[in-house]
Amino acid sequence: MVHTVLCVVGARPNFMKVAPIIKAIKATDTLQAKLIHTGQHYDQKMKHTFFDQLGIVEPDIDLEVGSGSHAQQTAEIMKRFEPVLDEENPDVILVVGDVNSTIACALVAAKKGVPVIHVEAGLRSYDREMPEEINRVLTDQISDLLFTTESHAQNNLAREGIDTGRVYFVGNVMIDTLLGQLEKAVSPRQTLKGHMDDKQIEEGNYALLTLHRPSNVDDEKILKKLLQALTDISRTIPIVFPVHPRTASFIERYDLDALFSANENFIRLEPQGYLEMLGLMSKARIVFTDSGGIQEETTALGVPCITIRENTERPITLTEGTNTLVGTDTEKLRAVFDETIATGGKAGKVPEKWDGAAAERIVSIISDWLAARARA
Ligand code: UD1
């Protein structure tokens, strides 16, 4: 008997998590995958390049919800997802990560008695001001099967009363994608054509910056302070900055554009595709970020990462990887940057089970679990 797994994606970081899972499902004769995109991210740059580059088919269904307040976006996804769930009648739904699409679809399914699988469960920043933290806690509470990426996650879930019999430590699907795509990464020389001379790129003599967390970009004072500190740093090493649309709109609103236009060492780019980002990351001397995924990807690549956040839900990148937290303290940012340039940064090692086979482990467990349910 073939069981149907309805996989949900919504925002950019979801795409690279779902891609290896769909591939692994296709390789079985017990499961089939359907892919639904909520449309939380809808820009071409935020969406299509990912489907093309990651070799996953276009979604079977697109809910086209677009942007809105958290309540509006979450509610809209729920309203549009419910009839699709009725129509598709899958054996199980699979959600990844911590975005609004994750909790919205999980909640609809759980209330209809459709089992929910959460990939990347149990991560906690213990910061309830992060919208993603609320999404994580709630999704885990209503999931039937929980797959974790690192050892800390199991303890977090146990502390919240989640039956550890439903929790499996399988490793990191995003690293499956990274390892699978690394050879195809677009050379930074191509991405930075016309912005930087080839020699600088070859020597990995640039820093890569991403910034999009509401806590860093929505507030004028904080965004200005961070961009000013980074402008100073760009005098030591050129900074390449692919700008997320959320950040772009605040830069414009607060009139901070002059920081870039006046400074040829601060290179502003449009949001990049996955393979371009992978190329930029792998050759960077240092990465500044507030993204969750990039903390993990730099750890897997062995590239030093300075995270502009007070906390992280991915502590293994600190204890074993190349990551250092600096918060929004710009003096600390500068000090850790100087030290990293002087010493080469934390050596780090690749965490357990970040080996490219997480999706296979996940799919094998799902297949057995659904077969056991069917027999019961
Ligand atoms: C979302 C996720 C965040 C993830 C990030 C990665 C939630 C709560 N947040 O944040 O965890 O790290 O995606 O990118 O789900 N916009 C566009 N085009 C798009 C999408 C968004 O222009 O395709 C603009 C809109 O102005 C929108 C804003 O970006 O209002 C924010 O988008 P939204 O999806 O609400 O949250 P992100 O900040 O992208």
Short mmCIF file of N, CA, C and O and ligand atoms in Angstrom, two decimals, residues 10-13 39-47 66-70 73 98-102 130-132 135-136 212-214 244-247 249 290-293, ligand 1:
data_model
loop_
_atom_site.label_atom_id
_atom_site.label_comp_id
_atom_site.label_asym_id
_atom_site.label_seq_id
_atom_site.Cartn_x
_atom_site.Cartn_y
_atom_site.Cartn_z
N GLY A 10 6.60 27.12 2.67
CA GLY A 10 5.99 28.45 2.65
C GLY A 10 7.01 29.55 2.42
O GLY A 10 6.82 30.44 1.61
N ALA A 11 8.09 29.46 3.15
CA ALA A 11 9.09 30.53 3.09
C ALA A 11 10.44 29.93 2.69
O ALA A 11 10.66 28.73 2.79
N ARG A 12 11.30 30.83 2.25
CA ARG A 12 12.57 30.43 1.64
C ARG A 12 13.31 29.30 2.38
O ARG A 12 13.72 28.33 1.74
N PRO A 13 13.49 29.39 3.71
CA PRO A 13 14.29 28.33 4.34
C PRO A 13 13.63 26.96 4.31
O PRO A 13 14.29 25.95 4.55
N GLY A 39 2.71 30.01 -0.38
CA GLY A 39 2.86 31.33 -1.02
C GLY A 39 3.23 32.42 -0.03
O GLY A 39 3.13 33.61 -0.35
N GLN A 40 3.70 32.04 1.17
CA GLN A 40 4.16 33.06 2.14
C GLN A 40 5.26 33.90 1.50
O GLN A 40 5.26 35.13 1.59
N HIS A 41 6.21 33.24 0.86
CA HIS A 41 7.19 33.97 0.03
C HIS A 41 6.79 33.79 -1.43
O HIS A 41 6.56 32.68 -1.89
N TYR A 42 6.73 34.89 -2.14
CA TYR A 42 6.15 34.86 -3.48
C TYR A 42 7.03 35.52 -4.53
O TYR A 42 6.84 35.32 -5.71
N ASP A 43 8.02 36.34 -4.11
CA ASP A 43 8.92 36.96 -5.11
C ASP A 43 9.61 35.86 -5.89
O ASP A 43 9.97 34.83 -5.33
N GLN A 44 9.88 36.13 -7.16
CA GLN A 44 10.62 35.15 -7.97
C GLN A 44 11.92 34.78 -7.26
O GLN A 44 12.27 33.62 -7.16
N LYS A 45 12.61 35.81 -6.76
CA LYS A 45 13.92 35.58 -6.15
C LYS A 45 13.79 34.78 -4.85
O LYS A 45 14.73 34.15 -4.40
N MET A 46 12.64 34.88 -4.22
CA MET A 46 12.45 34.20 -2.94
C MET A 46 11.88 32.80 -3.16
O MET A 46 11.73 32.04 -2.23
N LYS A 47 11.52 32.50 -4.40
CA LYS A 47 10.76 31.28 -4.61
C LYS A 47 11.27 30.43 -5.76
O LYS A 47 11.88 29.39 -5.55
N GLY A 66 0.60 35.19 0.26
CA GLY A 66 1.31 36.48 0.29
C GLY A 66 1.57 36.99 1.69
O GLY A 66 1.47 36.24 2.67
N SER A 67 1.87 38.30 1.79
CA SER A 67 2.27 38.88 3.08
C SER A 67 1.07 39.38 3.87
O SER A 67 -0.03 39.49 3.35
N GLY A 68 1.32 39.70 5.14
CA GLY A 68 0.28 40.25 6.01
C GLY A 68 0.81 40.26 7.42
O GLY A 68 1.95 39.85 7.66
N SER A 69 0.00 40.72 8.36
CA SER A 69 0.41 40.63 9.77
C SER A 69 0.48 39.14 10.11
O SER A 69 -0.03 38.30 9.35
N HIS A 70 1.07 38.83 11.24
CA HIS A 70 1.17 37.41 11.60
C HIS A 70 -0.21 36.75 11.66
O HIS A 70 -0.41 35.66 11.14
N GLN A 73 -1.70 36.49 8.09
CA GLN A 73 -1.01 35.50 7.26
C GLN A 73 -1.33 34.08 7.73
O GLN A 73 -1.67 33.20 6.94
N ASP A 98 10.07 26.59 11.21
CA ASP A 98 9.38 27.37 12.25
C ASP A 98 8.66 28.59 11.71
O ASP A 98 8.46 29.56 12.43
N VAL A 99 8.31 28.58 10.43
CA VAL A 99 7.70 29.79 9.88
C VAL A 99 6.17 29.74 10.07
O VAL A 99 5.63 28.74 10.53
N ASN A 100 5.50 30.82 9.72
CA ASN A 100 4.05 30.86 9.95
C ASN A 100 3.33 29.74 9.21
O ASN A 100 2.33 29.20 9.72
N SER A 101 3.83 29.37 8.04
CA SER A 101 3.20 28.28 7.29
C SER A 101 3.28 26.96 8.05
O SER A 101 2.39 26.11 7.93
N THR A 102 4.35 26.78 8.82
CA THR A 102 4.56 25.53 9.57
C THR A 102 3.43 25.34 10.59
O THR A 102 2.76 24.31 10.61
N MET A 130 10.51 36.18 19.68
CA MET A 130 10.73 35.74 18.30
C MET A 130 9.48 35.04 17.81
O MET A 130 9.06 34.05 18.43
N PRO A 131 8.87 35.50 16.74
CA PRO A 131 7.66 34.81 16.26
C PRO A 131 7.91 33.33 16.00
O PRO A 131 7.06 32.48 16.24
N GLU A 132 9.13 33.02 15.55
CA GLU A 132 9.45 31.61 15.22
C GLU A 132 9.42 30.73 16.47
O GLU A 132 9.12 29.54 16.37
N ASN A 135 6.00 29.60 17.05
CA ASN A 135 5.67 28.59 16.03
C ASN A 135 6.29 27.24 16.36
O ASN A 135 5.67 26.19 16.18
N ARG A 136 7.52 27.26 16.87
CA ARG A 136 8.22 25.99 17.19
C ARG A 136 7.51 25.25 18.32
O ARG A 136 7.22 24.06 18.22
N HIS A 212 17.75 39.97 8.53
CA HIS A 212 16.32 40.12 8.24
C HIS A 212 15.41 39.97 9.45
O HIS A 212 14.20 40.13 9.34
N ARG A 213 15.98 39.62 10.62
CA ARG A 213 15.13 39.42 11.80
C ARG A 213 14.46 40.74 12.17
O ARG A 213 15.12 41.78 12.24
N PRO A 214 13.15 40.68 12.45
CA PRO A 214 12.44 41.90 12.86
C PRO A 214 13.17 42.64 13.99
O PRO A 214 13.25 43.87 13.98
N HIS A 244 17.39 41.07 2.04
CA HIS A 244 16.04 40.49 2.14
C HIS A 244 15.01 41.60 1.92
O HIS A 244 15.23 42.74 2.36
N PRO A 245 13.87 41.30 1.29
CA PRO A 245 12.90 42.37 1.00
C PRO A 245 12.41 43.11 2.25
O PRO A 245 12.15 44.32 2.19
N ARG A 246 12.30 42.39 3.33
CA ARG A 246 11.87 43.05 4.57
C ARG A 246 12.89 44.13 4.97
O ARG A 246 12.53 45.26 5.30
N THR A 247 14.17 43.79 4.89
CA THR A 247 15.25 44.71 5.26
C THR A 247 15.31 45.87 4.26
O THR A 247 15.49 47.03 4.65
N SER A 249 12.95 47.20 2.64
CA SER A 249 11.89 48.20 2.84
C SER A 249 12.21 49.09 4.05
O SER A 249 11.91 50.28 4.04
N ASP A 290 21.86 36.98 10.90
CA ASP A 290 20.90 36.74 11.98
C ASP A 290 19.95 35.60 11.58
O ASP A 290 18.92 35.39 12.19
N SER A 291 20.34 34.88 10.52
CA SER A 291 19.52 33.76 10.04
C SER A 291 19.79 32.52 10.88
O SER A 291 20.90 32.32 11.38
N GLY A 292 18.79 31.67 11.03
CA GLY A 292 19.00 30.40 11.71
C GLY A 292 19.78 29.45 10.83
O GLY A 292 20.79 28.88 11.24
N GLY A 293 19.33 29.30 9.60
CA GLY A 293 19.91 28.33 8.68
C GLY A 293 21.38 28.61 8.40
O GLY A 293 22.20 27.68 8.33
C1 UD1 B 1 10.02 34.58 7.21
C2 UD1 B 1 10.02 33.70 8.47
C3 UD1 B 1 11.42 33.65 9.06
C4 UD1 B 1 12.44 33.23 8.02
C5 UD1 B 1 12.34 34.16 6.82
C6 UD1 B 1 13.33 33.76 5.75
C7 UD1 B 1 7.93 33.72 9.79
C8 UD1 B 1 7.32 34.20 11.05
N1 UD1 B 1 9.13 34.23 9.50
O1 UD1 B 1 10.32 35.89 7.63
O2 UD1 B 1 11.45 32.73 10.11
O3 UD1 B 1 13.73 33.30 8.58
O4 UD1 B 1 11.00 34.08 6.31
O5 UD1 B 1 13.29 34.58 4.66
O6 UD1 B 1 7.33 32.91 9.11
N2 UD1 B 1 8.36 39.98 1.22
C9 UD1 B 1 8.51 40.21 -0.12
N3 UD1 B 1 8.50 39.15 -0.97
C10 UD1 B 1 8.34 37.87 -0.53
C11 UD1 B 1 8.17 37.65 0.86
C12 UD1 B 1 8.19 38.70 1.71
O7 UD1 B 1 8.67 41.33 -0.56
O8 UD1 B 1 8.35 36.95 -1.34
C13 UD1 B 1 8.40 41.12 2.15
C14 UD1 B 1 7.04 41.65 2.46
O9 UD1 B 1 7.16 43.04 2.59
C15 UD1 B 1 6.74 41.06 3.82
C16 UD1 B 1 8.10 40.96 4.44
O10 UD1 B 1 8.99 40.71 3.36
O11 UD1 B 1 5.85 41.83 4.53
C17 UD1 B 1 8.22 39.88 5.45
O12 UD1 B 1 7.85 38.60 4.89
P1 UD1 B 1 7.27 37.41 5.82
O13 UD1 B 1 7.11 36.18 5.07
O14 UD1 B 1 6.11 37.91 6.58
O15 UD1 B 1 8.41 37.21 6.90
P2 UD1 B 1 9.98 37.14 6.71
O16 UD1 B 1 10.55 38.34 7.37
O17 UD1 B 1 10.38 36.85 5.31
#
